[in-house]
PDB file of N, CA and C in Angstrom:
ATOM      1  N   UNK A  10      18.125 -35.188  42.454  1.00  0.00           N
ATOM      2  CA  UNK A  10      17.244 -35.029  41.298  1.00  0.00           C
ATOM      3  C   UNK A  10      17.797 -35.843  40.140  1.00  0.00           C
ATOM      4  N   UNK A  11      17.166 -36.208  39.349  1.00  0.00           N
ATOM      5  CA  UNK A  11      17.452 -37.117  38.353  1.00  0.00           C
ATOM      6  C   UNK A  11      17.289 -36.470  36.893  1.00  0.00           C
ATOM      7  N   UNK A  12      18.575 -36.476  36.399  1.00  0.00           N
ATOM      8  CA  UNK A  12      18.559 -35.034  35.693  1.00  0.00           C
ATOM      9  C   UNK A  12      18.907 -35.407  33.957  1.00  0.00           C
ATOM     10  N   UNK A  13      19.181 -36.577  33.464  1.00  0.00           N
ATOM     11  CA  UNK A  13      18.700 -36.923  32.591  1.00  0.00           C
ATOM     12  C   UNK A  13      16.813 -37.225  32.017  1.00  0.00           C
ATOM     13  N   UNK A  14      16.404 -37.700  33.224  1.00  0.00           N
ATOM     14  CA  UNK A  14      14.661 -37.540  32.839  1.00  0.00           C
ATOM     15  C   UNK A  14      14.147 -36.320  33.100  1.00  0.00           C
ATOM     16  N   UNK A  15      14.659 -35.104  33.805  1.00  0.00           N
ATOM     17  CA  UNK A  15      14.024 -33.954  33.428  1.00  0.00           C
ATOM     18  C   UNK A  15      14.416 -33.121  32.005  1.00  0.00           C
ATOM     19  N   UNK A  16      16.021 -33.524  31.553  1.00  0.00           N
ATOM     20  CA  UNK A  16      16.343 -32.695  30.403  1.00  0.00           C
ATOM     21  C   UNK A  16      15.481 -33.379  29.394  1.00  0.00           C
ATOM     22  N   UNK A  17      15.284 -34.794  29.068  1.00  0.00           N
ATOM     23  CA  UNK A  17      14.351 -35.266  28.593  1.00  0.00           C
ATOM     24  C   UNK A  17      13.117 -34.837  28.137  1.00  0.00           C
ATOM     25  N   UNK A  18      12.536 -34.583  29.725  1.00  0.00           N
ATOM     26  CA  UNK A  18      10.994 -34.026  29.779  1.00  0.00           C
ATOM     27  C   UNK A  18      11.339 -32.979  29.062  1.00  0.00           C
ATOM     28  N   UNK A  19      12.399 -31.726  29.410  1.00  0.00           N
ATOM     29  CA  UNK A  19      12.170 -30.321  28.719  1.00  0.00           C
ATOM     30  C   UNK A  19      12.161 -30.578  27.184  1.00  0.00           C
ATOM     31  N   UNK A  20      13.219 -31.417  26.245  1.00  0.00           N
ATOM     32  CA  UNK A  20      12.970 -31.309  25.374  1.00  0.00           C
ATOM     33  C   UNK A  20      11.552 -32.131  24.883  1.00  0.00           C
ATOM     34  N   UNK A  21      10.925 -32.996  25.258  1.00  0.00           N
ATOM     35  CA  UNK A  21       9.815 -33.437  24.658  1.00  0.00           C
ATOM     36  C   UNK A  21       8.845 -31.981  24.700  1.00  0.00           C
ATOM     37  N   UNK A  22       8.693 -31.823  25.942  1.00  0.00           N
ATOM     38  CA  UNK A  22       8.281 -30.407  25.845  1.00  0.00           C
ATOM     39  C   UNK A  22       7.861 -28.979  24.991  1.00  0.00           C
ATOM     40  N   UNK A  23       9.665 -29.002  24.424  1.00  0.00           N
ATOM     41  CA  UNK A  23       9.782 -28.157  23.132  1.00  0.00           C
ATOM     42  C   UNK A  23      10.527 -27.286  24.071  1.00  0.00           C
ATOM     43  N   UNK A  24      10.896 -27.284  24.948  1.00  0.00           N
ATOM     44  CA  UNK A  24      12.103 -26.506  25.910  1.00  0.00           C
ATOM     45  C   UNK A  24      13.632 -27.062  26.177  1.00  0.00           C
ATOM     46  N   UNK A  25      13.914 -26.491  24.189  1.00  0.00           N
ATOM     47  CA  UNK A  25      15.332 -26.966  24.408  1.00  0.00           C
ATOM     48  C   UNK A  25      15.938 -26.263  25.109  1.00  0.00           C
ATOM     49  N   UNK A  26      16.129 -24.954  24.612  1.00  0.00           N
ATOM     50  CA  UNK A  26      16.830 -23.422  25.838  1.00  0.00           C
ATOM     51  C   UNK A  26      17.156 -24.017  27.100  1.00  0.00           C
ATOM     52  N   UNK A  27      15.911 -24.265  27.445  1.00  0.00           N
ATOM     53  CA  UNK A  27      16.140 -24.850  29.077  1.00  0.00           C
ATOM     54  C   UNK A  27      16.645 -26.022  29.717  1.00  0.00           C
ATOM     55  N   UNK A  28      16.541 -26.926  28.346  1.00  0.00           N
ATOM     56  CA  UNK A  28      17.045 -28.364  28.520  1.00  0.00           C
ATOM     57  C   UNK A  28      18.780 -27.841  28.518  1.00  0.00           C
ATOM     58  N   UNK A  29      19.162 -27.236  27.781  1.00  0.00           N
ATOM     59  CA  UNK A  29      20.448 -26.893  27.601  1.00  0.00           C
ATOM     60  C   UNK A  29      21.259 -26.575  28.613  1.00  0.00           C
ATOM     61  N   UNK A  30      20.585 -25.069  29.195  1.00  0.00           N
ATOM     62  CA  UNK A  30      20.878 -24.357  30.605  1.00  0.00           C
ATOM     63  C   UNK A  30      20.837 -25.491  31.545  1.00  0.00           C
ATOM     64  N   UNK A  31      19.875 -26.243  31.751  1.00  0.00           N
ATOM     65  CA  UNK A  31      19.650 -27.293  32.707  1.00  0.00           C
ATOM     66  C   UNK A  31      21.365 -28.007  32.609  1.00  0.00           C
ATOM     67  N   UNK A  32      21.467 -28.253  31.660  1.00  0.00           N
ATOM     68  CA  UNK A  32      22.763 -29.155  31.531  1.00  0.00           C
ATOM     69  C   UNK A  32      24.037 -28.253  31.572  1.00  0.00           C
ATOM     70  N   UNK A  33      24.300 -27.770  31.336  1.00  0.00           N
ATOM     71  CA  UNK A  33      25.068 -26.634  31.684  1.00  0.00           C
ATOM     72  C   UNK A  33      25.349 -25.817  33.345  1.00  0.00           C
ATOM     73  N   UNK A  34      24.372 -26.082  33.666  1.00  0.00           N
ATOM     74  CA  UNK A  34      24.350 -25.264  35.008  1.00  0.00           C
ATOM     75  C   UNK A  34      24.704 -26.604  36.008  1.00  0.00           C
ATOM     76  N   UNK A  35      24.019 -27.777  35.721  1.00  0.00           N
ATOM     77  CA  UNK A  35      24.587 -29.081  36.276  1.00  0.00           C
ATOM     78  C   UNK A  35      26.348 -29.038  36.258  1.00  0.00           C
ATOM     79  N   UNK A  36      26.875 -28.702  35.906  1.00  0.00           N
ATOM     80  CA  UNK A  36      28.517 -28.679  35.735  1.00  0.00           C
ATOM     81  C   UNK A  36      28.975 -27.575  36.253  1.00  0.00           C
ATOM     82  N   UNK A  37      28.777 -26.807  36.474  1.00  0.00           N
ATOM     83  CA  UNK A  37      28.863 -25.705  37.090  1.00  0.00           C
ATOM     84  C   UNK A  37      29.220 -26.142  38.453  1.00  0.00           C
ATOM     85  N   UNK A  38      29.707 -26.044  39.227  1.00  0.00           N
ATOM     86  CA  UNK A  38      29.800 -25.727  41.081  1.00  0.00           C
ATOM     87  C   UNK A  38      29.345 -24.552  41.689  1.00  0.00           C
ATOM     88  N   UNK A  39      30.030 -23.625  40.671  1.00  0.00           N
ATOM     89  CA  UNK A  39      29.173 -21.595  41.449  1.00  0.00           C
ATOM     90  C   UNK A  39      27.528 -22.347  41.296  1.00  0.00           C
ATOM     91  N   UNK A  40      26.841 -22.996  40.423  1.00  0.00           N
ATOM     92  CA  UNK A  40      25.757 -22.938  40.147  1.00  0.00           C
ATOM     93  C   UNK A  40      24.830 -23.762  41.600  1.00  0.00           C
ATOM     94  N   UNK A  41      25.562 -24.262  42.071  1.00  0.00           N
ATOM     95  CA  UNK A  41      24.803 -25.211  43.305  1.00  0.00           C
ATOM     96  C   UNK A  41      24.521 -24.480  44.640  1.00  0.00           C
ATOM     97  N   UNK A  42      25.157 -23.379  44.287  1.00  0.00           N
ATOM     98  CA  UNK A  42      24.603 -21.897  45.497  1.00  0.00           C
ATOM     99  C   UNK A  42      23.353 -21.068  44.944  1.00  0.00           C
ATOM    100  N   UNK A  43      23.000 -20.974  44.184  1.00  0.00           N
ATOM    101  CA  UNK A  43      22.147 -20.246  43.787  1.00  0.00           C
ATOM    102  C   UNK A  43      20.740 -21.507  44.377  1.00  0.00           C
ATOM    103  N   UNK A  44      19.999 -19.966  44.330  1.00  0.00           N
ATOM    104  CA  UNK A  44      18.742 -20.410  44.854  1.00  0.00           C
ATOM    105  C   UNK A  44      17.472 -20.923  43.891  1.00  0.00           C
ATOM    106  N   UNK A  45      16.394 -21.719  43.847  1.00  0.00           N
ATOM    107  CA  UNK A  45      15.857 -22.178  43.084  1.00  0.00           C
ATOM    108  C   UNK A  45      15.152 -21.205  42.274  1.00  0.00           C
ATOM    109  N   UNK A  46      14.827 -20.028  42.605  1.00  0.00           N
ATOM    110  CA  UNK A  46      14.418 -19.319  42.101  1.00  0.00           C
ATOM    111  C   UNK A  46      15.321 -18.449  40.389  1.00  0.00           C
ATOM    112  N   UNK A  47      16.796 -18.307  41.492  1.00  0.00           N
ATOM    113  CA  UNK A  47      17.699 -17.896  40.477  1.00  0.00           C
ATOM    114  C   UNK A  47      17.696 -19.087  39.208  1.00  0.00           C
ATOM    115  N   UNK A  48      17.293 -20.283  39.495  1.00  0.00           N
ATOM    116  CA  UNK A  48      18.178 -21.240  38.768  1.00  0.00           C
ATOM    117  C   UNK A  48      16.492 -21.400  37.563  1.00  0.00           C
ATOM    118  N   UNK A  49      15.435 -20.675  38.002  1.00  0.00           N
ATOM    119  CA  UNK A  49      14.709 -20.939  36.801  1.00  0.00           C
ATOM    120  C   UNK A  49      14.352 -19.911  36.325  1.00  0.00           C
ATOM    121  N   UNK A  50      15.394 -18.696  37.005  1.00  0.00           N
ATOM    122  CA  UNK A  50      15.121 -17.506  36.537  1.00  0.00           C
ATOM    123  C   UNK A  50      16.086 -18.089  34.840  1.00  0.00           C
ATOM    124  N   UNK A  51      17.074 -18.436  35.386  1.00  0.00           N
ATOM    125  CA  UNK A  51      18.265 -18.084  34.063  1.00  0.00           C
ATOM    126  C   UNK A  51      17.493 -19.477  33.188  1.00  0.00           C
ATOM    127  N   UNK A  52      17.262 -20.369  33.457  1.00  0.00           N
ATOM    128  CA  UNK A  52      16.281 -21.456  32.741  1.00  0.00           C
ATOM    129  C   UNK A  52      15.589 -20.539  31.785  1.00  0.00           C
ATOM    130  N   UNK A  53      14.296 -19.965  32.111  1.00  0.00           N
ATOM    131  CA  UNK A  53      13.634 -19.186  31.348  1.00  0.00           C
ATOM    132  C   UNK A  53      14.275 -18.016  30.782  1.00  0.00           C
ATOM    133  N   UNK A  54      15.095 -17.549  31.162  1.00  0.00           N
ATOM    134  CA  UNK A  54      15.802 -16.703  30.079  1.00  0.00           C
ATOM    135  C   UNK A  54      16.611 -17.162  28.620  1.00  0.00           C
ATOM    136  N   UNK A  55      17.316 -17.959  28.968  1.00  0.00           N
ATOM    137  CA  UNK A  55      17.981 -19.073  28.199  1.00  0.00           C
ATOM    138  C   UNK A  55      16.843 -19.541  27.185  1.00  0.00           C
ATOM    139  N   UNK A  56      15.464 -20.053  27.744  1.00  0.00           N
ATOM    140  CA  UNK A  56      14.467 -20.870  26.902  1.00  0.00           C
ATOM    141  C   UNK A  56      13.947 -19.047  25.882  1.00  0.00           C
ATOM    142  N   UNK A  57      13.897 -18.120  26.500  1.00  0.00           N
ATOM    143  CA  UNK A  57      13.852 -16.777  26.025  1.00  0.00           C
ATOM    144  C   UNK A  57      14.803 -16.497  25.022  1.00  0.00           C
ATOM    145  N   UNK A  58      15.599 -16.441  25.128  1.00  0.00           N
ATOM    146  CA  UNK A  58      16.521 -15.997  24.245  1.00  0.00           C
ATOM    147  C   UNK A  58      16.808 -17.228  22.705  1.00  0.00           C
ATOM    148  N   UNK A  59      16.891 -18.185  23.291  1.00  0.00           N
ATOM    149  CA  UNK A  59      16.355 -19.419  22.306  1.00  0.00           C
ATOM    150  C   UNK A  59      15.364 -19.138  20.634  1.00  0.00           C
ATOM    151  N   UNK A  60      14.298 -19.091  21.877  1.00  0.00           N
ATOM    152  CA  UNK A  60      13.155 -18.611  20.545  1.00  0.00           C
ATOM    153  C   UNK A  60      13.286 -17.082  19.894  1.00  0.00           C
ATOM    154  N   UNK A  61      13.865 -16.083  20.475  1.00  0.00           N
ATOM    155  CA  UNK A  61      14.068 -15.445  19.999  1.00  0.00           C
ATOM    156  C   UNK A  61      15.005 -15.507  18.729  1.00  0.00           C
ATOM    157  N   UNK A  62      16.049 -15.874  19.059  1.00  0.00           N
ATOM    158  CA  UNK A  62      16.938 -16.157  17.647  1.00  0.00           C
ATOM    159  C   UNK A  62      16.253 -17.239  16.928  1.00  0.00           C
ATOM    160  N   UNK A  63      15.519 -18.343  17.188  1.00  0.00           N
ATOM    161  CA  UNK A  63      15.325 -19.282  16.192  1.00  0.00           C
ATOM    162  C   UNK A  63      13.577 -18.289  15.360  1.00  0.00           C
ATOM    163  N   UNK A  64      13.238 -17.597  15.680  1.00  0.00           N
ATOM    164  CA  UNK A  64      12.279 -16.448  15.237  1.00  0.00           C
ATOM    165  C   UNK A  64      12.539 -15.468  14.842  1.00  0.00           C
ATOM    166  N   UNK A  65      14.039 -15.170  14.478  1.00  0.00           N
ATOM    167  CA  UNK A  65      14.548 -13.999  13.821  1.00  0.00           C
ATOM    168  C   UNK A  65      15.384 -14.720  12.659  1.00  0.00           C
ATOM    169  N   UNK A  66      15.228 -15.743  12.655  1.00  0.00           N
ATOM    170  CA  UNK A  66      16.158 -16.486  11.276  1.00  0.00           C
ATOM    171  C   UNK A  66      15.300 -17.236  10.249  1.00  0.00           C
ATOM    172  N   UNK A  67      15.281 -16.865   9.193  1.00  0.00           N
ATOM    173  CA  UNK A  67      14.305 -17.348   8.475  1.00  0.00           C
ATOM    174  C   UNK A  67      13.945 -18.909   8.193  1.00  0.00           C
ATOM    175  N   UNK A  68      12.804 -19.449   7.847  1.00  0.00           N
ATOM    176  CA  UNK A  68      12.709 -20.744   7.801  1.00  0.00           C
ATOM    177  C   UNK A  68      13.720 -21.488   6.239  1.00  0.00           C
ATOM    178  N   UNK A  69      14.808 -22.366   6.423  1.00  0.00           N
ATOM    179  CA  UNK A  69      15.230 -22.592   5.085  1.00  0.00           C
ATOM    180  C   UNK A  69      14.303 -23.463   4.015  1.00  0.00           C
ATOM    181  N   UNK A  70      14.081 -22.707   3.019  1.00  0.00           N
ATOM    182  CA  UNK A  70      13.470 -23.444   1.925  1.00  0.00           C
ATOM    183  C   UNK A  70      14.400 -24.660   1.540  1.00  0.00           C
ATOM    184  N   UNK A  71      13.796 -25.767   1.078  1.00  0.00           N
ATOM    185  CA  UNK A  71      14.549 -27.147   1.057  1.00  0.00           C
ATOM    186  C   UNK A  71      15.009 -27.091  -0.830  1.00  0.00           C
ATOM    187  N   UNK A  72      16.007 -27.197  -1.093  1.00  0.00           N
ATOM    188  CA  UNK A  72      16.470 -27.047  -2.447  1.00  0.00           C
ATOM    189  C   UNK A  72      15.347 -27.343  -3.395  1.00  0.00           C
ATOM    190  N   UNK A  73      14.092 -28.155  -3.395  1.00  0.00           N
ATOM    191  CA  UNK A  73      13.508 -28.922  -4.591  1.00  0.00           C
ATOM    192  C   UNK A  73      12.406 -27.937  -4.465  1.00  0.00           C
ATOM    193  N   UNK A  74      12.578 -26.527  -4.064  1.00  0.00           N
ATOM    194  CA  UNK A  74      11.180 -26.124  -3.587  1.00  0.00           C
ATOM    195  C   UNK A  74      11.812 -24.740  -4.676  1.00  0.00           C
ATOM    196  N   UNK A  75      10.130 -24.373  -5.525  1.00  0.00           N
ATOM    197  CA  UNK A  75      10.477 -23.023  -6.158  1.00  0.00           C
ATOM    198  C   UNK A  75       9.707 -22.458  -5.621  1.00  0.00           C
ATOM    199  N   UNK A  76       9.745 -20.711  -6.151  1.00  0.00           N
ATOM    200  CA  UNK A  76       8.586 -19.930  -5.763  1.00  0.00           C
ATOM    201  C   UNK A  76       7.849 -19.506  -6.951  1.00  0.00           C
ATOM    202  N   UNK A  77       6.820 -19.742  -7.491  1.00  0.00           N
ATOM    203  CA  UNK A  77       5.941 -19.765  -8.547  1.00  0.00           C
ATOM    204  C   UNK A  77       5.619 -18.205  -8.304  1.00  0.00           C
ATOM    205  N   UNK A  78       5.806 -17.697  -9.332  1.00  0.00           N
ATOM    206  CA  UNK A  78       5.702 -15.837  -9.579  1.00  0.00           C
ATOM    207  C   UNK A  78       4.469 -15.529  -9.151  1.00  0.00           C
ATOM    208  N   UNK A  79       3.076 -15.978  -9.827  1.00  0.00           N
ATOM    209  CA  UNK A  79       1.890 -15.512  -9.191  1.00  0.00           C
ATOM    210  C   UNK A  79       1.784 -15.853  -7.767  1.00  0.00           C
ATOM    211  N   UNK A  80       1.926 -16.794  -7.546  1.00  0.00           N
ATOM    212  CA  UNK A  80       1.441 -17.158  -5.785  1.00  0.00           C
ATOM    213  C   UNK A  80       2.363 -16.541  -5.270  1.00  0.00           C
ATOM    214  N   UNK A  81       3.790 -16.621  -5.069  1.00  0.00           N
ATOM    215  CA  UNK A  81       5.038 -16.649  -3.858  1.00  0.00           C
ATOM    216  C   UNK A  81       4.699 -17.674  -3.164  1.00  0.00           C
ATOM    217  N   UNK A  82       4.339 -18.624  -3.194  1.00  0.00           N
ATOM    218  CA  UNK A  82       3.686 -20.110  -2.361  1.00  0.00           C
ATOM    219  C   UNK A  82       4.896 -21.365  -3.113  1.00  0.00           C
ATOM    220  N   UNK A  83       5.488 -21.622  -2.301  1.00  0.00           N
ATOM    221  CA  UNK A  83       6.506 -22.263  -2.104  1.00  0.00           C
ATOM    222  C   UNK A  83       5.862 -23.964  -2.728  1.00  0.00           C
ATOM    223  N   UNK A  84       6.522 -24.410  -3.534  1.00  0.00           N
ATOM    224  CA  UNK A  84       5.937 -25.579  -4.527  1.00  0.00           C
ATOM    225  C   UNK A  84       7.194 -26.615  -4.752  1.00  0.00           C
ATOM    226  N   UNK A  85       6.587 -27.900  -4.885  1.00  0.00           N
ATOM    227  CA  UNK A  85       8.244 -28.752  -5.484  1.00  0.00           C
ATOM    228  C   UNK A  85       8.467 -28.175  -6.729  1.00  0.00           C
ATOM    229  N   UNK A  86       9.740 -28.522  -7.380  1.00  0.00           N
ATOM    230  CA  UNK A  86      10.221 -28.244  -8.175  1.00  0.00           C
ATOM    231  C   UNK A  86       9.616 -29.304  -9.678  1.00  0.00           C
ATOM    232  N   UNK A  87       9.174 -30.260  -9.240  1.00  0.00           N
ATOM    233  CA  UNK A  87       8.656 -31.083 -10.330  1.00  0.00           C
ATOM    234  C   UNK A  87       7.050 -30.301 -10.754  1.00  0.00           C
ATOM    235  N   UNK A  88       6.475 -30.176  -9.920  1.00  0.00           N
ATOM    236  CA  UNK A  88       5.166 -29.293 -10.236  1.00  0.00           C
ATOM    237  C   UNK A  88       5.066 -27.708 -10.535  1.00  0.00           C
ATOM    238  N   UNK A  89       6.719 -27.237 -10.493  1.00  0.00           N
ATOM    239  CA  UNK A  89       6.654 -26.258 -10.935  1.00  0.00           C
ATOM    240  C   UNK A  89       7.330 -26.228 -12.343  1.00  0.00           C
ATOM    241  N   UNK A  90       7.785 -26.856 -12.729  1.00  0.00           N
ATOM    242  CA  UNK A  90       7.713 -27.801 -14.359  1.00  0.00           C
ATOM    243  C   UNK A  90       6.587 -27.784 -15.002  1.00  0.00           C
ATOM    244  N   UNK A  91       5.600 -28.617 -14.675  1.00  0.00           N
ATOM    245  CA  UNK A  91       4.582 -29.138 -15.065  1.00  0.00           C
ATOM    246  C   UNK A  91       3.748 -28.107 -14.835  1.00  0.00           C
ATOM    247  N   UNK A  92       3.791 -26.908 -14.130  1.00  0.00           N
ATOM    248  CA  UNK A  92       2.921 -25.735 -14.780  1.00  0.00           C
ATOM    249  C   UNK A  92       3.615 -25.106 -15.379  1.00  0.00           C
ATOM    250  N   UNK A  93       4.887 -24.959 -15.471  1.00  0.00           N
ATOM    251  CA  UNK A  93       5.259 -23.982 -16.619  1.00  0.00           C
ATOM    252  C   UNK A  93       5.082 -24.658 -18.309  1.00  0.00           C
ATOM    253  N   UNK A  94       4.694 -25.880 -18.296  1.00  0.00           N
ATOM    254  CA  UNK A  94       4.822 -26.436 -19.340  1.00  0.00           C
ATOM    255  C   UNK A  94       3.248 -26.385 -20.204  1.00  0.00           C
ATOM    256  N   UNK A  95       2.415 -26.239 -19.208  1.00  0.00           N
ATOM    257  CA  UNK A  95       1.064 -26.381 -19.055  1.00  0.00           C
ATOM    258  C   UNK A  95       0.711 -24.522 -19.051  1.00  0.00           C
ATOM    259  N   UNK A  96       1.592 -24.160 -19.040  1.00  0.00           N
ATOM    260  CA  UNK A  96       0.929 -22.494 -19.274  1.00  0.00           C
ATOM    261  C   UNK A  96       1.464 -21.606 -20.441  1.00  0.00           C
TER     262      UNK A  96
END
């Protein structure tokens, strides 16, 4: 199997988890006994557990960004100037 163009494929995909495990389990030796089934069992767990933590951590606001009191709607920092100046 050719295993740089499938880790590839997974991440274009959006299946880093699995791109990871994929590479990981490649180095492995215990891992070349397991059966194909096992080997996309722990794939999809891995791609599972992935989104789970990146969905329990909040998105970071980028420094130039305020939160304008009436909205809570996330704004640059230059336009949140220019309404406070303007109100």
């Amino acid at each position: 199997m050719l295993t740089n163009p499938t880790i590839d494929m997974l991440r274009e995909l959006g299946l880093s988890g699995m791109a990871n495990a994929f590479q990981e389990l490649e180095t492995q030796p215990e891992a070349r006994a397991l059966q194909h089934g096992e080997w996309l069992a722990l794939l999809l767990e891995r791609e599972a557990t992935t989104r789970r933590r990146s969905a329990s951590r909040p998105e970071p606001v980028p420094p130039d960004y305020v939160m304008t009191p009436r909205s809570r709607t996330p704004i640059s920092a230059q336009l949140a100037v220019s309404i406070a100046i303007s109100s």
